[in-house]
GROMACS .gro file of C-alpha atoms in nm:
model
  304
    1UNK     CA    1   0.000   0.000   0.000
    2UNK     CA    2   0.145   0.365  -0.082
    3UNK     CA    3   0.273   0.522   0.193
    4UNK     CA    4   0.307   0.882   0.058
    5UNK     CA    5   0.068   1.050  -0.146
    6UNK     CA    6   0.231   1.389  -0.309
    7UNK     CA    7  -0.057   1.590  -0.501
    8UNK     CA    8   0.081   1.835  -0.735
    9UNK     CA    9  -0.038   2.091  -0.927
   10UNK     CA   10   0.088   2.124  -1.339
   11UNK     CA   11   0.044   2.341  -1.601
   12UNK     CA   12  -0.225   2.198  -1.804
   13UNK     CA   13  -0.130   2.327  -2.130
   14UNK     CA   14   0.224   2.312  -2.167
   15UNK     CA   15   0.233   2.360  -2.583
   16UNK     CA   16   0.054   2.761  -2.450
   17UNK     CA   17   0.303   2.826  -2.192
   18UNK     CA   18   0.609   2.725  -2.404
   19UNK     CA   19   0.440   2.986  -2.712
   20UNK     CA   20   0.416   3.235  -2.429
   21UNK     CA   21   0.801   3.213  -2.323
   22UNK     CA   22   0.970   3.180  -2.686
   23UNK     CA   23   1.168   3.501  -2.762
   24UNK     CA   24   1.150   3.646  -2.371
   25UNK     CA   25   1.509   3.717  -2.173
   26UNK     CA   26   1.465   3.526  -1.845
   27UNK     CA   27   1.169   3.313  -1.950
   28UNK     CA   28   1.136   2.937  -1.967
   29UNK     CA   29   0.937   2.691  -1.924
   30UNK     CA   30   1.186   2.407  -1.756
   31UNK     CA   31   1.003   2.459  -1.424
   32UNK     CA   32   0.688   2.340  -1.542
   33UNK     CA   33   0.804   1.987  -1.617
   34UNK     CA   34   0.839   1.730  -1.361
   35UNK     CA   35   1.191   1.596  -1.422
   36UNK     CA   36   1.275   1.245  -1.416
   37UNK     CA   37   1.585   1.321  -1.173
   38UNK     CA   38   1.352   1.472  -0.939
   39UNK     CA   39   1.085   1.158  -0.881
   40UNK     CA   40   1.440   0.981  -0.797
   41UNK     CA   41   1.587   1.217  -0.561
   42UNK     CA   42   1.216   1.231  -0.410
   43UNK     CA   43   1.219   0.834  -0.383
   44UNK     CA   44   1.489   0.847  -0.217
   45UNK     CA   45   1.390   1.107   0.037
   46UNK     CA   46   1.076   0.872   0.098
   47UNK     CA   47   1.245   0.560   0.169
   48UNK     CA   48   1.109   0.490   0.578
   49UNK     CA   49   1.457   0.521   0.702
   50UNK     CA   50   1.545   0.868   0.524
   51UNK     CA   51   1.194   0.993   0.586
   52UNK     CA   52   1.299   0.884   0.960
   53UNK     CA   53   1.578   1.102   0.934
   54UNK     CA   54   1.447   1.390   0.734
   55UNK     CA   55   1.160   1.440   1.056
   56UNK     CA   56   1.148   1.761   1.239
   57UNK     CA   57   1.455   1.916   0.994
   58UNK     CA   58   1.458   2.268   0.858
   59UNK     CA   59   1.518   2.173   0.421
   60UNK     CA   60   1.535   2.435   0.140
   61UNK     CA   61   1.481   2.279  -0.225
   62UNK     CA   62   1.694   2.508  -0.504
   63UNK     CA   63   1.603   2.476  -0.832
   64UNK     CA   64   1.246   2.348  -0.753
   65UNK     CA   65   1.040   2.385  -1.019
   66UNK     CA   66   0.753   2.187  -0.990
   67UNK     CA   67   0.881   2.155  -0.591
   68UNK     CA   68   0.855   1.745  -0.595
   69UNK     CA   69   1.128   1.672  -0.370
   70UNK     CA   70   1.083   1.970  -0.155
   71UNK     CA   71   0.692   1.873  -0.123
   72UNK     CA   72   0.812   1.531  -0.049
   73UNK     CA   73   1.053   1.648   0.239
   74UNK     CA   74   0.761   1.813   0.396
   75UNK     CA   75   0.529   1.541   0.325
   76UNK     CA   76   0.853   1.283   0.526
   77UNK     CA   77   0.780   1.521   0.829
   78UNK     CA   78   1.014   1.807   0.814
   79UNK     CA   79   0.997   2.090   1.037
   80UNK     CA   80   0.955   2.346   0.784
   81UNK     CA   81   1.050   2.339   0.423
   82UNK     CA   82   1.089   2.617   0.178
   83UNK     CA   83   1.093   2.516  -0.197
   84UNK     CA   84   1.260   2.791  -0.396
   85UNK     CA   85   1.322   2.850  -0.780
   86UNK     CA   86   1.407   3.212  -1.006
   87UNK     CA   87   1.071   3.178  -1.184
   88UNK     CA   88   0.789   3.346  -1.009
   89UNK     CA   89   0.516   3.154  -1.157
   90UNK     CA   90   0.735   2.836  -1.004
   91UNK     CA   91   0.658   2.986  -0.678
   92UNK     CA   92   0.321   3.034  -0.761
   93UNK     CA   93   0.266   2.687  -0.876
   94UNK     CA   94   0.470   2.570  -0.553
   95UNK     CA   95   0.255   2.719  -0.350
   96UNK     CA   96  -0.063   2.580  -0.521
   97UNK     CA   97   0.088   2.254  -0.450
   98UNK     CA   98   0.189   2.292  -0.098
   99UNK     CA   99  -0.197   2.400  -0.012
  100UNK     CA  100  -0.329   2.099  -0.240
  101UNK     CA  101  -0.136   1.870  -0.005
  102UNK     CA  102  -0.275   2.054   0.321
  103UNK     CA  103   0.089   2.159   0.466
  104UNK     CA  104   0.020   2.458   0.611
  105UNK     CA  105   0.265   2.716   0.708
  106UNK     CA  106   0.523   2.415   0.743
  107UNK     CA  107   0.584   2.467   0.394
  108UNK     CA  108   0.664   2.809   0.149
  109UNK     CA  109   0.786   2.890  -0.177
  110UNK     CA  110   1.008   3.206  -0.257
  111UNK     CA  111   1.156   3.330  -0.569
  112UNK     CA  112   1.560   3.281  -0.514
  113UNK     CA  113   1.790   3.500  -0.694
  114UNK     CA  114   2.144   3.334  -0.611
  115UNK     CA  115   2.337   3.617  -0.702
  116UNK     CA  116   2.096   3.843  -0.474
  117UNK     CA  117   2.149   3.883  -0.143
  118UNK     CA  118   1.811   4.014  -0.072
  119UNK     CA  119   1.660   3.760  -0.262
  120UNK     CA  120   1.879   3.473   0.027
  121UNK     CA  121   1.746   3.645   0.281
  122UNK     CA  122   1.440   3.650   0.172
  123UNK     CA  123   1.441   3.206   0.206
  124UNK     CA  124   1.647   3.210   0.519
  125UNK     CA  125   1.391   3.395   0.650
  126UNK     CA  126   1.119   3.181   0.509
  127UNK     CA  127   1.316   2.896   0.666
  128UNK     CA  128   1.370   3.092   1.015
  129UNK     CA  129   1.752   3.035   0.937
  130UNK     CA  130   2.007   2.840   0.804
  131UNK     CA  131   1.856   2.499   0.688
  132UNK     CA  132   1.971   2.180   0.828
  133UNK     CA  133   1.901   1.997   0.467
  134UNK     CA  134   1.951   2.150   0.076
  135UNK     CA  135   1.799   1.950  -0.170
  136UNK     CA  136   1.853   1.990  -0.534
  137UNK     CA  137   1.730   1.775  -0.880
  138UNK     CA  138   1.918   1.850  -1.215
  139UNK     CA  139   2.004   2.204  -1.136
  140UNK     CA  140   2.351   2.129  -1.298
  141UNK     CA  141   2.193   2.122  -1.686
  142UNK     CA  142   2.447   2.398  -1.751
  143UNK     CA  143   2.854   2.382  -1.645
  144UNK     CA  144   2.852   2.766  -1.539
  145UNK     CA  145   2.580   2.636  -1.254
  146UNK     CA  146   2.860   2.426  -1.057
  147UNK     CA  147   3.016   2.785  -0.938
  148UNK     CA  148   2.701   2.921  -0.826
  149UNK     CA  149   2.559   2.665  -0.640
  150UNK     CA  150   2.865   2.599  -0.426
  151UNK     CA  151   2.886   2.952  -0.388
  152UNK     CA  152   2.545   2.928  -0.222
  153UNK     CA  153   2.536   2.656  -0.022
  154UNK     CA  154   2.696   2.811   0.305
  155UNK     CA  155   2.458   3.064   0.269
  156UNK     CA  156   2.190   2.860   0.305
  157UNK     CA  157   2.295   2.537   0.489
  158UNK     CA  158   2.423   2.555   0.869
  159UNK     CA  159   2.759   2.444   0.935
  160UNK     CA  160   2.762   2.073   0.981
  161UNK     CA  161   2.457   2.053   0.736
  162UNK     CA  162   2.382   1.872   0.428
  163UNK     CA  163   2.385   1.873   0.063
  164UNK     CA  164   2.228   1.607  -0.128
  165UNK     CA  165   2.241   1.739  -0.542
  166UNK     CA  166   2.073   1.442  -0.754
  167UNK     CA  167   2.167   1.467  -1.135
  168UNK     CA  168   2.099   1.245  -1.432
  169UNK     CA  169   2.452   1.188  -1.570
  170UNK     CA  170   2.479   1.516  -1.758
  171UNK     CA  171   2.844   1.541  -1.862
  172UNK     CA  172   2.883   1.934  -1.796
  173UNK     CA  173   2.776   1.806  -1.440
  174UNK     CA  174   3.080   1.592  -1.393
  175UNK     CA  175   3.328   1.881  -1.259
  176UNK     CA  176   3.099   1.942  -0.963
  177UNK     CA  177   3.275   1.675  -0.707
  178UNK     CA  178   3.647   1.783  -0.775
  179UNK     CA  179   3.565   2.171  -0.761
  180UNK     CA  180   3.374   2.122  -0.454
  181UNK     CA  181   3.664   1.941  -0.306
  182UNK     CA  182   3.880   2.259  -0.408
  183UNK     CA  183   3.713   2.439  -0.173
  184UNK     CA  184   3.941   2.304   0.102
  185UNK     CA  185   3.766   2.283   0.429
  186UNK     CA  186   3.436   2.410   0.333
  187UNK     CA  187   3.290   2.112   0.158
  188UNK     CA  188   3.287   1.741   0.215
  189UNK     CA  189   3.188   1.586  -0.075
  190UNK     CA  190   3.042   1.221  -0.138
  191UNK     CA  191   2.940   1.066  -0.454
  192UNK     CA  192   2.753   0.779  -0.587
  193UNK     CA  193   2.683   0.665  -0.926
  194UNK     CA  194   2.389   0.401  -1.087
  195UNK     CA  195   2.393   0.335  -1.451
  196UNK     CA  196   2.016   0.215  -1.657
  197UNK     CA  197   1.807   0.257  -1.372
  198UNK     CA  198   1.447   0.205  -1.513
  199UNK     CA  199   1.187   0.508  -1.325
  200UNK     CA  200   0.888   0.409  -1.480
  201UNK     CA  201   0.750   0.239  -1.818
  202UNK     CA  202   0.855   0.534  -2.033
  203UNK     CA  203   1.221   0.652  -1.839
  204UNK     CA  204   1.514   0.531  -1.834
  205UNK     CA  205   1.820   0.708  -1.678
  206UNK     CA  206   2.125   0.612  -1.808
  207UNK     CA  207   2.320   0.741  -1.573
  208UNK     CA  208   2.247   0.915  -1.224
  209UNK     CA  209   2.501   1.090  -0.969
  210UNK     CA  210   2.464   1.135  -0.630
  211UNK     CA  211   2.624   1.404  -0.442
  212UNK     CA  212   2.599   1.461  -0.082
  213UNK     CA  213   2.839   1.778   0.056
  214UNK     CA  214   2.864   1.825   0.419
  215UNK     CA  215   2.880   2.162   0.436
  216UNK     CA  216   3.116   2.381   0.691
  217UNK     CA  217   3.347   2.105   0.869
  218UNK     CA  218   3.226   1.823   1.076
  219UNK     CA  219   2.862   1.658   1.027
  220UNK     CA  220   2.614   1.687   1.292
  221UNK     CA  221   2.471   1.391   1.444
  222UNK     CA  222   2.200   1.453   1.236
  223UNK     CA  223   2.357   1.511   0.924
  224UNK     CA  224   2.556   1.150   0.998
  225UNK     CA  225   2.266   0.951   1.030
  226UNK     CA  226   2.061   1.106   0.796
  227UNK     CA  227   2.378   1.058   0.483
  228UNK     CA  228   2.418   0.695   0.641
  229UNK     CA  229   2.079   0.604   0.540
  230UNK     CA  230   2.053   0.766   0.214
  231UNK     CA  231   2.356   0.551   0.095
  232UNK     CA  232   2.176   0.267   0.210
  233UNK     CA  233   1.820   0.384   0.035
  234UNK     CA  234   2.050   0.424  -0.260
  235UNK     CA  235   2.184   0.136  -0.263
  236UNK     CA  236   1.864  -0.030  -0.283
  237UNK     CA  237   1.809   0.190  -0.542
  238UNK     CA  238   2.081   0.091  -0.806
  239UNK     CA  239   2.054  -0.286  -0.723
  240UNK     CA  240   1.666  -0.253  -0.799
  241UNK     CA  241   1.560  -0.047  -1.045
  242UNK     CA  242   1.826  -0.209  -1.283
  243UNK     CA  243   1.582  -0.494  -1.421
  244UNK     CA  244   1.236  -0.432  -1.530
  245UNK     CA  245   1.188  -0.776  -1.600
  246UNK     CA  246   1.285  -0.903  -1.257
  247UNK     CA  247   1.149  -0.610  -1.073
  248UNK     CA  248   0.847  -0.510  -1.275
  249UNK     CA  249   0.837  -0.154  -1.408
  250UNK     CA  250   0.625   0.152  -1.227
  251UNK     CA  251   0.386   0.357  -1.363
  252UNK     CA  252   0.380   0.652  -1.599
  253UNK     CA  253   0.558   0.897  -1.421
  254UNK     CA  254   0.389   1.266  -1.432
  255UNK     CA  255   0.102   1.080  -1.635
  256UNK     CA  256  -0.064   1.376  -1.816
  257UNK     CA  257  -0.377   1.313  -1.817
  258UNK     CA  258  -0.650   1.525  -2.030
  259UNK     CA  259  -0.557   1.887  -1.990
  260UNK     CA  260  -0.740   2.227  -1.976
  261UNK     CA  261  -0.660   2.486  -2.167
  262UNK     CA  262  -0.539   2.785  -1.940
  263UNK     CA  263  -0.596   2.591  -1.633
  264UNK     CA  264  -0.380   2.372  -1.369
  265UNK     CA  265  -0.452   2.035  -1.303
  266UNK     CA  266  -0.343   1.806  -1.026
  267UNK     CA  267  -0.137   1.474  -1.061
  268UNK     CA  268  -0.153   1.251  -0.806
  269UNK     CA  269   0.216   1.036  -0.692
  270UNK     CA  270   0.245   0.797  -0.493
  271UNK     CA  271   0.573   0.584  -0.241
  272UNK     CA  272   0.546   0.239  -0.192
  273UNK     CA  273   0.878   0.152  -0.037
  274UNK     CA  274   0.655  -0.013   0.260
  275UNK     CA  275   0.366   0.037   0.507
  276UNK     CA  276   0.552   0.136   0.778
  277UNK     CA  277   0.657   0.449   0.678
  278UNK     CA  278   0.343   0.646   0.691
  279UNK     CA  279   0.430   0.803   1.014
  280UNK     CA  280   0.738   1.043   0.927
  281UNK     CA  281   0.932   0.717   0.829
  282UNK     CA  282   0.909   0.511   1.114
  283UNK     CA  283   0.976   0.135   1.078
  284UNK     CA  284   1.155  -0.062   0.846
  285UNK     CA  285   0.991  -0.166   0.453
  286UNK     CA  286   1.077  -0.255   0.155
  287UNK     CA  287   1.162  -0.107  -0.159
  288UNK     CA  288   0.929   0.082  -0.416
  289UNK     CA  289   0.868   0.369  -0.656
  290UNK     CA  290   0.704   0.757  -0.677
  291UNK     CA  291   0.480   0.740  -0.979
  292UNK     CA  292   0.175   0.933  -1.148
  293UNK     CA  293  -0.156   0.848  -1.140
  294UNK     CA  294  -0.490   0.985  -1.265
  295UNK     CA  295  -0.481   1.349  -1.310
  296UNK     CA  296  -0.811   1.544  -1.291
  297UNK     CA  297  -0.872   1.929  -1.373
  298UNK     CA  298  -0.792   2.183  -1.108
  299UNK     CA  299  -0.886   2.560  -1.116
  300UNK     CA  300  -0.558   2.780  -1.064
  301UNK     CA  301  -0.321   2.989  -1.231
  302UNK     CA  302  -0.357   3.050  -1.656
  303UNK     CA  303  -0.106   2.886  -1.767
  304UNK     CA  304  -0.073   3.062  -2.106
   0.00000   0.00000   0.00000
């Protein structure tokens, strides 16, 4: 039985919204998709034993777009959570989400800026801090990105926090360790790799990379346990989602469903790594899968 159930709001008529960006400076559409390396990084977050982990922390999402993994985080039983992206509509769509899934003010979205210093204060303040957990999906789609984002990590992370950057094998990604690592004593950096790792009936990642940075010296307790067990979800991971005939494949992810023109709709996913989760991750379960199901129209932002 699922154990998580993450409703999310889309953009019901993609085709409009990508018209409506062509040809503007600082317009896309990328936060509107859900991303394969998100529904990963989110699987992992809802394994019981993460989920376990992830309870009663303070986590920031960069990059969020469609704010899976930050939802997810929130939906595991974190303190507060504060899913931030540089498009406003993301936000707005973030927010739409958080409110669909009943989370209360244990969950915002702001509009992050990370060359802005207003714009960080802005989430830390969201976030009533720095954040004990940063969690970030494919963010890395462009080589000039690896700078950046370490550059804001300490700004956002407490010292002794963590890092955990999913991405789906893009080579302009692969610097990100080593330059991290020239950072000296401000990083501690971890990675992981899993090669064909079937998501669902329609994706397959050929590759996937792991990172988790400890940011600012030593781990906290916290941070210790919490990178322990998302080795081990990860683990379980790569050794099961390798064969689809063996392991049977999940469903659709992001399913689309029949949109409506100018309108949101919601997509229903659901974690089935084991019962005994339910409660902020508490007890032990087996393996399993975020995937769509059964979208249905939802009144909300136009999305053209």
């Amino acid at each position: 039985p699922p154990i998580l159930v993450l409703r999310l709001q889309h953009v019901a008529d993609p085709g409009a919204l990508q018209r409506s960006t062509q040809g503007r400076r600082f317009k896309c559409d990328l936060w509107a998709s859900v991303w394969t390396a998100s529904v990963v990084l989110a699987e992992l977050l809802s394994a019981p034993a993460v989920a376990r982990e992830v309870f009663g922390l303070s986590v920031v999402e960069v990059g969020a777009g469609a704010a899976v993994c930050s939802l997810t985080a929130a939906l595991c039983g974190a303190e507060c959570v504060v899913a931030t992206d540089g498009s406003d509509e993301a936000v707005a769509l973030a927010e739409m989400s958080g409110k669909l899934n009943a989370l209360g003010p244990k969950f915002a979205a702001r509009v992050l800026d990370w060359f802005d210093a207003d714009s960080v204060a802005a989430a830390l303040a969201a976030g009533g801090g720095l954040f004990d957990l940063l969690v970030a999906s494919d963010v890395l789609f462009l080589g000039t990105n690896i700078d950046p984002l370490l550059q804001i990590l300490p700004q956002l992370v407490a010292p002794g926090g963590l890092a955990v950057i999913l991405d789906p094998g893009r080579p302009c990604a692969d610097g990100f360790a080593e330059r991290a690592r020239e950072q000296g004593r401000h990083f501690s950096v971890s990675t992981r790799e899993a090669f064909d790792v079937v998501v669902s009936d329609s994706a397959l990642l050929k590759r996937v990379v792991l990172h988790l940075v400890q940011v600012g010296g030593a781990p906290s307790p916290k941070t210790h346990a919490l990178e322990a067990e998302l080795l081990r979800a990860w683990s379980w991971l790569e050794k099961h989602r390798q064969d689809a005939s063996s392991q049977g494949t999940p469903e659709v992810v992001g399913a689309r469903g029949v949109p409506v023109p100018g309108r949101q709709r919601q997509c229903v996913y659901k974690s089935t790594w084991g019962p005994a989760a339910a409660a902020g991750g508490r007890g032990g379960g087996g393996g399993g899968n975020i995937s769509g199901s059964q979208a249905q129209a939802a009144g909300g932002l136009d999305a053209g």
